[in-house]
PDB file of C-alpha atoms and ligand atoms in Angstrom:
ATOM      1  CA  MET A  11     159.015  60.772 189.590  1.00  0.00           C
ATOM      2  CA  ARG A  12     155.935  60.567 191.775  1.00  0.00           C
ATOM      3  CA  VAL A  13     155.411  62.114 195.183  1.00  0.00           C
ATOM      4  CA  THR A  14     152.654  60.839 197.461  1.00  0.00           C
ATOM      5  CA  VAL A  15     151.816  63.151 200.339  1.00  0.00           C
ATOM      6  CA  VAL A  16     151.606  60.776 203.307  1.00  0.00           C
ATOM      7  CA  GLY A  17     151.541  63.547 205.895  1.00  0.00           C
ATOM      8  CA  CYS A  18     151.751  67.321 205.564  1.00  0.00           C
ATOM      9  CA  SER A  19     150.514  68.783 208.852  1.00  0.00           C
ATOM     10  CA  GLY A  20     152.941  71.330 210.250  1.00  0.00           C
ATOM     11  CA  SER A  21     154.721  70.821 213.574  1.00  0.00           C
ATOM     12  CA  PHE A  22     152.332  68.089 214.833  1.00  0.00           C
ATOM     13  CA  ALA A  23     149.780  65.658 213.445  1.00  0.00           C
ATOM     14  CA  GLY A  24     146.452  67.318 212.667  1.00  0.00           C
ATOM     15  CA  PRO A  25     142.827  66.206 212.304  1.00  0.00           C
ATOM     16  CA  ARG A  26     143.198  65.753 208.533  1.00  0.00           C
ATOM     17  CA  SER A  27     146.811  64.662 208.217  1.00  0.00           C
ATOM     18  CA  ALA A  28     149.822  63.130 209.907  1.00  0.00           C
ATOM     19  CA  ALA A  29     152.950  65.241 210.274  1.00  0.00           C
ATOM     20  CA  SER A  30     155.604  65.444 207.535  1.00  0.00           C
ATOM     21  CA  CYS A  31     156.107  62.375 205.354  1.00  0.00           C
ATOM     22  CA  TYR A  32     156.378  62.019 201.577  1.00  0.00           C
ATOM     23  CA  LEU A  33     156.824  58.877 199.499  1.00  0.00           C
ATOM     24  CA  VAL A  34     158.969  59.496 196.406  1.00  0.00           C
ATOM     25  CA  GLN A  35     158.860  56.814 193.716  1.00  0.00           C
ATOM     26  CA  ALA A  36     160.736  56.455 190.446  1.00  0.00           C
ATOM     27  CA  ASP A  37     160.968  53.713 187.833  1.00  0.00           C
ATOM     28  CA  ASP A  38     164.448  52.765 186.660  1.00  0.00           C
ATOM     29  CA  GLY A  39     163.519  51.734 183.129  1.00  0.00           C
ATOM     30  CA  GLU A  40     164.285  48.073 183.913  1.00  0.00           C
ATOM     31  CA  GLY A  41     160.944  47.330 185.513  1.00  0.00           C
ATOM     32  CA  ARG A  42     161.815  48.203 189.103  1.00  0.00           C
ATOM     33  CA  THR A  43     160.143  50.947 191.097  1.00  0.00           C
ATOM     34  CA  TRP A  44     162.313  52.575 193.747  1.00  0.00           C
ATOM     35  CA  ASN A  45     160.704  53.866 196.933  1.00  0.00           C
ATOM     36  CA  VAL A  46     162.192  56.439 199.276  1.00  0.00           C
ATOM     37  CA  VAL A  47     160.515  58.250 202.146  1.00  0.00           C
ATOM     38  CA  LEU A  48     161.237  61.876 203.017  1.00  0.00           C
ATOM     39  CA  ASP A  49     160.721  62.280 206.780  1.00  0.00           C
ATOM     40  CA  LEU A  50     158.595  60.066 209.028  1.00  0.00           C
ATOM     41  CA  GLY A  51     156.786  62.504 211.306  1.00  0.00           C
ATOM     42  CA  SER A  52     154.247  61.905 214.055  1.00  0.00           C
ATOM     43  CA  GLY A  53     151.383  59.723 212.881  1.00  0.00           C
ATOM     44  CA  ALA A  54     152.856  59.096 209.422  1.00  0.00           C
ATOM     45  CA  PHE A  55     153.636  55.374 209.653  1.00  0.00           C
ATOM     46  CA  GLY A  56     149.891  54.562 209.643  1.00  0.00           C
ATOM     47  CA  PRO A  57     149.003  56.126 206.278  1.00  0.00           C
ATOM     48  CA  LEU A  58     152.411  55.149 204.862  1.00  0.00           C
ATOM     49  CA  GLN A  59     151.339  51.484 205.046  1.00  0.00           C
ATOM     50  CA  ALA A  60     148.365  52.319 202.821  1.00  0.00           C
ATOM     51  CA  VAL A  61     150.595  53.495 199.971  1.00  0.00           C
ATOM     52  CA  VAL A  62     153.690  51.267 200.131  1.00  0.00           C
ATOM     53  CA  ASP A  63     154.758  47.963 201.651  1.00  0.00           C
ATOM     54  CA  PRO A  64     157.239  49.015 204.371  1.00  0.00           C
ATOM     55  CA  PHE A  65     159.490  46.108 203.340  1.00  0.00           C
ATOM     56  CA  ASP A  66     159.719  47.631 199.856  1.00  0.00           C
ATOM     57  CA  LEU A  67     161.355  50.869 201.003  1.00  0.00           C
ATOM     58  CA  ASP A  68     164.819  51.538 199.599  1.00  0.00           C
ATOM     59  CA  ALA A  69     165.756  54.403 201.942  1.00  0.00           C
ATOM     60  CA  VAL A  70     164.483  56.827 204.543  1.00  0.00           C
ATOM     61  CA  LEU A  71     165.738  60.399 204.127  1.00  0.00           C
ATOM     62  CA  LEU A  72     165.377  62.630 207.181  1.00  0.00           C
ATOM     63  CA  SER A  73     165.547  66.423 206.921  1.00  0.00           C
ATOM     64  CA  HIS A  74     166.120  66.889 210.670  1.00  0.00           C
ATOM     65  CA  LEU A  75     165.338  65.333 214.036  1.00  0.00           C
ATOM     66  CA  HIS A  76     162.291  67.228 215.293  1.00  0.00           C
ATOM     67  CA  PRO A  77     159.490  64.784 216.245  1.00  0.00           C
ATOM     68  CA  ASP A  78     157.150  65.992 213.516  1.00  0.00           C
ATOM     69  CA  HIS A  79     159.777  64.699 211.025  1.00  0.00           C
ATOM     70  CA  VAL A  80     161.203  61.607 212.702  1.00  0.00           C
ATOM     71  CA  ALA A  81     158.918  60.239 215.471  1.00  0.00           C
ATOM     72  CA  ASP A  82     157.373  57.422 213.426  1.00  0.00           C
ATOM     73  CA  ILE A  83     160.685  55.810 212.551  1.00  0.00           C
ATOM     74  CA  THR A  84     159.923  53.873 215.750  1.00  0.00           C
ATOM     75  CA  GLY A  85     156.894  52.234 214.108  1.00  0.00           C
ATOM     76  CA  LEU A  86     158.863  51.402 210.966  1.00  0.00           C
ATOM     77  CA  TYR A  87     161.516  49.756 213.132  1.00  0.00           C
ATOM     78  CA  VAL A  88     159.015  47.546 214.956  1.00  0.00           C
ATOM     79  CA  TYR A  89     157.335  46.593 211.682  1.00  0.00           C
ATOM     80  CA  ARG A  90     160.530  45.543 209.908  1.00  0.00           C
ATOM     81  CA  ARG A  91     162.142  43.964 212.959  1.00  0.00           C
ATOM     82  CA  TYR A  92     159.221  42.017 214.413  1.00  0.00           C
ATOM     83  CA  HIS A  93     156.655  41.350 211.654  1.00  0.00           C
ATOM     84  CA  PRO A  94     155.560  37.822 212.668  1.00  0.00           C
ATOM     85  CA  SER A  95     155.418  36.268 209.237  1.00  0.00           C
ATOM     86  CA  ARG A  96     157.972  38.343 207.361  1.00  0.00           C
ATOM     87  CA  SER A  97     160.783  39.471 209.646  1.00  0.00           C
ATOM     88  CA  GLY A  98     161.791  35.841 210.111  1.00  0.00           C
ATOM     89  CA  GLY A  99     160.826  34.739 206.661  1.00  0.00           C
ATOM     90  CA  VAL A 100     161.564  35.855 203.157  1.00  0.00           C
ATOM     91  CA  HIS A 101     162.973  39.184 204.302  1.00  0.00           C
ATOM     92  CA  THR A 102     165.522  37.768 206.743  1.00  0.00           C
ATOM     93  CA  THR A 103     168.318  38.227 204.279  1.00  0.00           C
ATOM     94  CA  GLN A 104     167.257  41.750 203.343  1.00  0.00           C
ATOM     95  CA  ALA A 105     169.988  44.280 204.009  1.00  0.00           C
ATOM     96  CA  PRO A 106     169.319  46.856 206.722  1.00  0.00           C
ATOM     97  CA  LEU A 107     167.330  49.800 205.389  1.00  0.00           C
ATOM     98  CA  ALA A 108     169.411  52.916 204.654  1.00  0.00           C
ATOM     99  CA  VAL A 109     168.430  55.853 206.881  1.00  0.00           C
ATOM    100  CA  TRP A 110     170.066  59.160 205.930  1.00  0.00           C
ATOM    101  CA  GLY A 111     169.864  62.036 208.379  1.00  0.00           C
ATOM    102  CA  PRO A 112     171.799  64.556 210.458  1.00  0.00           C
ATOM    103  CA  ALA A 113     174.519  63.432 212.860  1.00  0.00           C
ATOM    104  CA  GLY A 114     172.883  61.764 215.862  1.00  0.00           C
ATOM    105  CA  THR A 115     170.001  60.110 214.000  1.00  0.00           C
ATOM    106  CA  CYS A 116     170.815  56.665 215.417  1.00  0.00           C
ATOM    107  CA  ASP A 117     171.116  57.993 218.987  1.00  0.00           C
ATOM    108  CA  ARG A 118     167.811  59.847 218.633  1.00  0.00           C
ATOM    109  CA  THR A 119     166.101  56.687 217.424  1.00  0.00           C
ATOM    110  CA  VAL A 120     167.427  54.817 220.461  1.00  0.00           C
ATOM    111  CA  ALA A 121     166.369  57.707 222.747  1.00  0.00           C
ATOM    112  CA  MET A 122     162.809  57.456 221.426  1.00  0.00           C
ATOM    113  CA  GLY A 123     162.739  53.939 222.765  1.00  0.00           C
ATOM    114  CA  ALA A 124     162.702  52.090 219.449  1.00  0.00           C
ATOM    115  CA  SER A 125     165.385  49.783 220.750  1.00  0.00           C
ATOM    116  CA  ASP A 126     167.735  49.454 223.709  1.00  0.00           C
ATOM    117  CA  SER A 127     170.909  50.002 221.745  1.00  0.00           C
ATOM    118  CA  ALA A 128     172.438  51.171 218.488  1.00  0.00           C
ATOM    119  CA  ARG A 129     173.822  47.657 218.038  1.00  0.00           C
ATOM    120  CA  GLU A 130     170.339  46.140 218.110  1.00  0.00           C
ATOM    121  CA  LEU A 131     169.056  48.761 215.653  1.00  0.00           C
ATOM    122  CA  SER A 132     171.874  48.027 213.220  1.00  0.00           C
ATOM    123  CA  GLY A 133     170.263  44.788 212.075  1.00  0.00           C
ATOM    124  CA  THR A 134     167.275  46.774 210.802  1.00  0.00           C
ATOM    125  CA  PHE A 135     168.611  50.227 209.899  1.00  0.00           C
ATOM    126  CA  ALA A 136     171.907  51.335 208.358  1.00  0.00           C
ATOM    127  CA  PHE A 137     172.321  54.927 209.520  1.00  0.00           C
ATOM    128  CA  ALA A 138     174.306  57.397 207.443  1.00  0.00           C
ATOM    129  CA  THR A 139     174.990  61.107 207.945  1.00  0.00           C
ATOM    130  CA  TRP A 140     174.310  63.819 205.379  1.00  0.00           C
ATOM    131  CA  SER A 141     177.345  65.691 204.108  1.00  0.00           C
ATOM    132  CA  PRO A 142     176.524  68.899 202.175  1.00  0.00           C
ATOM    133  CA  GLY A 143     177.970  68.734 198.677  1.00  0.00           C
ATOM    134  CA  THR A 144     178.020  64.936 198.694  1.00  0.00           C
ATOM    135  CA  PRO A 145     175.085  63.469 196.762  1.00  0.00           C
ATOM    136  CA  VAL A 146     173.533  60.123 197.617  1.00  0.00           C
ATOM    137  CA  VAL A 147     172.402  57.810 194.805  1.00  0.00           C
ATOM    138  CA  ILE A 148     169.481  55.444 195.361  1.00  0.00           C
ATOM    139  CA  GLY A 149     168.499  53.606 192.183  1.00  0.00           C
ATOM    140  CA  PRO A 150     167.551  56.235 189.596  1.00  0.00           C
ATOM    141  CA  LEU A 151     167.368  58.994 192.232  1.00  0.00           C
ATOM    142  CA  ARG A 152     170.203  61.358 193.106  1.00  0.00           C
ATOM    143  CA  ILE A 153     169.728  63.252 196.361  1.00  0.00           C
ATOM    144  CA  GLU A 154     171.849  66.243 197.287  1.00  0.00           C
ATOM    145  CA  PRO A 155     171.548  67.680 200.829  1.00  0.00           C
ATOM    146  CA  PHE A 156     171.850  71.412 201.533  1.00  0.00           C
ATOM    147  CA  GLN A 157     172.208  72.862 205.007  1.00  0.00           C
ATOM    148  CA  VAL A 158     169.287  75.164 205.870  1.00  0.00           C
ATOM    149  CA  ASN A 159     168.304  77.601 208.611  1.00  0.00           C
ATOM    150  CA  HIS A 160     166.541  75.942 211.577  1.00  0.00           C
ATOM    151  CA  PRO A 161     167.350  75.745 215.319  1.00  0.00           C
ATOM    152  CA  VAL A 162     168.783  72.215 214.912  1.00  0.00           C
ATOM    153  CA  PRO A 163     170.930  70.772 212.084  1.00  0.00           C
ATOM    154  CA  ALA A 164     168.539  70.586 209.122  1.00  0.00           C
ATOM    155  CA  TYR A 165     168.763  69.858 205.427  1.00  0.00           C
ATOM    156  CA  ALA A 166     166.841  70.595 202.269  1.00  0.00           C
ATOM    157  CA  MET A 167     167.059  67.879 199.619  1.00  0.00           C
ATOM    158  CA  ARG A 168     167.461  68.342 195.884  1.00  0.00           C
ATOM    159  CA  ILE A 169     166.261  65.126 194.259  1.00  0.00           C
ATOM    160  CA  SER A 170     166.910  64.411 190.583  1.00  0.00           C
ATOM    161  CA  GLY A 171     165.297  61.495 188.808  1.00  0.00           C
ATOM    162  CA  PRO A 172     163.474  60.301 185.721  1.00  0.00           C
ATOM    163  CA  SER A 173     160.387  62.146 184.538  1.00  0.00           C
ATOM    164  CA  GLU A 174     157.036  60.403 184.283  1.00  0.00           C
ATOM    165  CA  ALA A 175     157.069  61.636 180.672  1.00  0.00           C
ATOM    166  CA  GLY A 176     160.013  59.352 179.892  1.00  0.00           C
ATOM    167  CA  PRO A 177     163.120  57.974 181.602  1.00  0.00           C
ATOM    168  CA  THR A 178     165.520  59.976 179.444  1.00  0.00           C
ATOM    169  CA  ARG A 179     164.220  63.274 180.784  1.00  0.00           C
ATOM    170  CA  ALA A 180     165.435  64.234 184.262  1.00  0.00           C
ATOM    171  CA  VAL A 181     163.303  66.256 186.631  1.00  0.00           C
ATOM    172  CA  VAL A 182     164.122  67.885 189.954  1.00  0.00           C
ATOM    173  CA  LEU A 183     162.122  67.855 193.177  1.00  0.00           C
ATOM    174  CA  THR A 184     163.351  70.089 195.983  1.00  0.00           C
ATOM    175  CA  TYR A 185     162.090  69.489 199.520  1.00  0.00           C
ATOM    176  CA  SER A 186     162.733  72.318 201.953  1.00  0.00           C
ATOM    177  CA  GLY A 187     162.478  70.410 205.227  1.00  0.00           C
ATOM    178  CA  ASP A 188     162.046  73.071 207.913  1.00  0.00           C
ATOM    179  CA  THR A 189     163.856  76.351 207.363  1.00  0.00           C
ATOM    180  CA  ASP A 190     163.789  80.123 207.321  1.00  0.00           C
ATOM    181  CA  LEU A 191     165.159  81.984 204.296  1.00  0.00           C
ATOM    182  CA  CYS A 192     168.750  80.992 203.496  1.00  0.00           C
ATOM    183  CA  ALA A 193     171.216  80.502 200.665  1.00  0.00           C
ATOM    184  CA  GLY A 194     171.104  76.709 201.082  1.00  0.00           C
ATOM    185  CA  LEU A 195     167.416  76.546 200.227  1.00  0.00           C
ATOM    186  CA  ARG A 196     167.826  78.842 197.219  1.00  0.00           C
ATOM    187  CA  GLN A 197     170.665  76.666 195.904  1.00  0.00           C
ATOM    188  CA  ALA A 198     168.723  73.462 196.521  1.00  0.00           C
ATOM    189  CA  ALA A 199     165.727  74.887 194.633  1.00  0.00           C
ATOM    190  CA  ALA A 200     167.556  76.365 191.620  1.00  0.00           C
ATOM    191  CA  ASP A 201     165.437  75.726 188.493  1.00  0.00           C
ATOM    192  CA  ALA A 202     163.564  72.864 190.196  1.00  0.00           C
ATOM    193  CA  ASP A 203     160.483  71.432 188.498  1.00  0.00           C
ATOM    194  CA  VAL A 204     158.713  71.201 191.857  1.00  0.00           C
ATOM    195  CA  LEU A 205     159.569  72.964 195.115  1.00  0.00           C
ATOM    196  CA  LEU A 206     157.821  71.250 198.023  1.00  0.00           C
ATOM    197  CA  CYS A 207     158.240  73.980 200.589  1.00  0.00           C
ATOM    198  CA  GLU A 208     157.188  74.502 204.168  1.00  0.00           C
ATOM    199  CA  ALA A 209     155.096  77.577 205.002  1.00  0.00           C
ATOM    200  CA  ALA A 210     154.341  77.232 208.706  1.00  0.00           C
ATOM    201  CA  PHE A 211     154.403  80.909 209.569  1.00  0.00           C
ATOM    202  CA  VAL A 212     152.064  83.768 208.643  1.00  0.00           C
ATOM    203  CA  GLU A 213     153.097  87.264 207.608  1.00  0.00           C
ATOM    204  CA  GLY A 214     152.297  89.766 210.348  1.00  0.00           C
ATOM    205  CA  ARG A 215     151.710  87.101 213.017  1.00  0.00           C
ATOM    206  CA  ASP A 216     155.184  85.560 213.239  1.00  0.00           C
ATOM    207  CA  ASP A 217     157.390  88.442 212.077  1.00  0.00           C
ATOM    208  CA  GLY A 218     159.479  88.522 215.252  1.00  0.00           C
ATOM    209  CA  ILE A 219     160.694  84.930 214.986  1.00  0.00           C
ATOM    210  CA  GLU A 220     163.775  84.334 212.849  1.00  0.00           C
ATOM    211  CA  GLY A 221     165.670  81.187 211.908  1.00  0.00           C
ATOM    212  CA  LEU A 222     162.743  78.791 212.230  1.00  0.00           C
ATOM    213  CA  HIS A 223     160.120  78.701 209.469  1.00  0.00           C
ATOM    214  CA  LEU A 224     159.012  80.273 206.211  1.00  0.00           C
ATOM    215  CA  THR A 225     155.753  82.061 205.512  1.00  0.00           C
ATOM    216  CA  GLY A 226     153.857  81.580 202.265  1.00  0.00           C
ATOM    217  CA  MET A 227     155.350  84.847 201.075  1.00  0.00           C
ATOM    218  CA  ARG A 228     158.912  83.813 201.918  1.00  0.00           C
ATOM    219  CA  ALA A 229     158.362  80.454 200.192  1.00  0.00           C
ATOM    220  CA  GLY A 230     157.057  82.338 197.156  1.00  0.00           C
ATOM    221  CA  THR A 231     160.138  84.548 197.189  1.00  0.00           C
ATOM    222  CA  VAL A 232     162.399  81.490 197.165  1.00  0.00           C
ATOM    223  CA  ALA A 233     160.398  79.983 194.281  1.00  0.00           C
ATOM    224  CA  ARG A 234     160.640  83.224 192.302  1.00  0.00           C
ATOM    225  CA  ASP A 235     164.344  83.845 192.946  1.00  0.00           C
ATOM    226  CA  ALA A 236     165.315  80.205 192.306  1.00  0.00           C
ATOM    227  CA  GLY A 237     163.271  80.027 189.082  1.00  0.00           C
ATOM    228  CA  VAL A 238     161.203  76.991 190.065  1.00  0.00           C
ATOM    229  CA  ALA A 239     158.397  75.833 187.776  1.00  0.00           C
ATOM    230  CA  ARG A 240     155.835  74.883 190.428  1.00  0.00           C
ATOM    231  CA  LEU A 241     155.467  75.622 194.129  1.00  0.00           C
ATOM    232  CA  LEU A 242     153.719  73.200 196.509  1.00  0.00           C
ATOM    233  CA  LEU A 243     153.232  74.488 200.045  1.00  0.00           C
ATOM    234  CA  THR A 244     153.275  72.136 203.005  1.00  0.00           C
ATOM    235  CA  HIS A 245     153.929  71.840 206.772  1.00  0.00           C
ATOM    236  CA  ILE A 246     151.026  74.169 207.526  1.00  0.00           C
ATOM    237  CA  PRO A 247     149.815  73.796 211.141  1.00  0.00           C
ATOM    238  CA  PRO A 248     146.086  73.234 211.713  1.00  0.00           C
ATOM    239  CA  TRP A 249     145.831  76.566 213.571  1.00  0.00           C
ATOM    240  CA  ASN A 250     146.608  78.590 210.405  1.00  0.00           C
ATOM    241  CA  ASP A 251     143.769  80.001 208.307  1.00  0.00           C
ATOM    242  CA  ARG A 252     143.243  77.770 205.279  1.00  0.00           C
ATOM    243  CA  GLY A 253     144.466  79.311 202.064  1.00  0.00           C
ATOM    244  CA  ILE A 254     146.525  82.075 203.602  1.00  0.00           C
ATOM    245  CA  ALA A 255     149.874  80.529 202.623  1.00  0.00           C
ATOM    246  CA  VAL A 256     148.785  80.244 198.992  1.00  0.00           C
ATOM    247  CA  ARG A 257     147.528  83.829 198.934  1.00  0.00           C
ATOM    248  CA  GLU A 258     150.806  85.082 200.379  1.00  0.00           C
ATOM    249  CA  ALA A 259     152.893  83.093 197.881  1.00  0.00           C
ATOM    250  CA  ARG A 260     150.836  84.290 194.912  1.00  0.00           C
ATOM    251  CA  ALA A 261     151.617  87.870 195.825  1.00  0.00           C
ATOM    252  CA  VAL A 262     155.272  87.308 194.903  1.00  0.00           C
ATOM    253  CA  PHE A 263     155.415  84.176 192.691  1.00  0.00           C
ATOM    254  CA  GLY A 264     153.785  84.107 189.250  1.00  0.00           C
ATOM    255  CA  GLY A 265     153.948  80.333 188.670  1.00  0.00           C
ATOM    256  CA  PRO A 266     151.493  77.655 189.765  1.00  0.00           C
ATOM    257  CA  VAL A 267     151.169  77.340 193.539  1.00  0.00           C
ATOM    258  CA  ALA A 268     148.987  75.129 195.737  1.00  0.00           C
ATOM    259  CA  GLU A 269     148.790  73.721 199.235  1.00  0.00           C
ATOM    260  CA  VAL A 270     149.216  69.928 199.339  1.00  0.00           C
ATOM    261  CA  GLU A 271     146.876  67.601 201.207  1.00  0.00           C
ATOM    262  CA  ALA A 272     147.294  64.108 202.624  1.00  0.00           C
ATOM    263  CA  GLY A 273     146.820  61.389 200.035  1.00  0.00           C
ATOM    264  CA  GLN A 274     147.615  63.620 197.087  1.00  0.00           C
ATOM    265  CA  VAL A 275     149.879  62.225 194.367  1.00  0.00           C
ATOM    266  CA  VAL A 276     152.014  64.571 192.280  1.00  0.00           C
ATOM    267  CA  ALA A 277     153.581  63.064 189.147  1.00  0.00           C
ATOM    268  CA  PHE A 278     155.932  65.046 186.950  1.00  0.00           C
TER     269      PHE A 278
HETATM  270 ZN1   ZN B  17     158.497  70.594 211.344  1.00  0.00          ZN
HETATM  271 ZN1   ZN B  18     161.622  71.445 212.715  1.00  0.00          ZN
END
């Protein structure tokens, strides 16, 4: 499994990165690479085109419907629907792209002005709603959603798939989406090889705000309690001091921890 960080800026696009977007790729052992995108936040569709052909996506998986996680689905729609040489050509017969998200994902996409109606969108996207406890299988990837703690319906994803070391070994990537501490995130992260975890808040600065985001220390606590092998911190807003999330996490988590940056590829 390979994760390319397309965008990792927290809450809005920043000067060095788009907002949340991660390309997850896995080979199925029969010569096909599967491509799924986790979130499509503000500014992310630009750099996404540099790392994958948007017609080669197999699914879009949305953690929740805040703009920094979903806004650029509008660009993906225009690209796949109206590409002058491809939307009417070889890809005409391509099935609509699967878009998994919370209830209301289709309506939100319409509300953002991508299209005038759900009916028009349905030729390009096939929307489906997460159901906790019901995994989704996309090629060699198995994605299980877990409800997490955010002001709107939001999901962490536990993604199992083949290791880069060999297709017979399974590895687990857990993506937090946006969340404060909760049982759902701990369950999603249990014994994960990689926990890609938001750390938007800072200890001391944001202590009075509950049910929204993690700090580096809270992310480290989840990693420690869930027994994850490696912690990657993300969704850090440009106004945070660089490095503070990693320092906080290291105070409570003994494993490897780092802050991701746009363009980085993590293979495991
Ligand atoms: Zn966010
Ligand atoms: Zn959010």
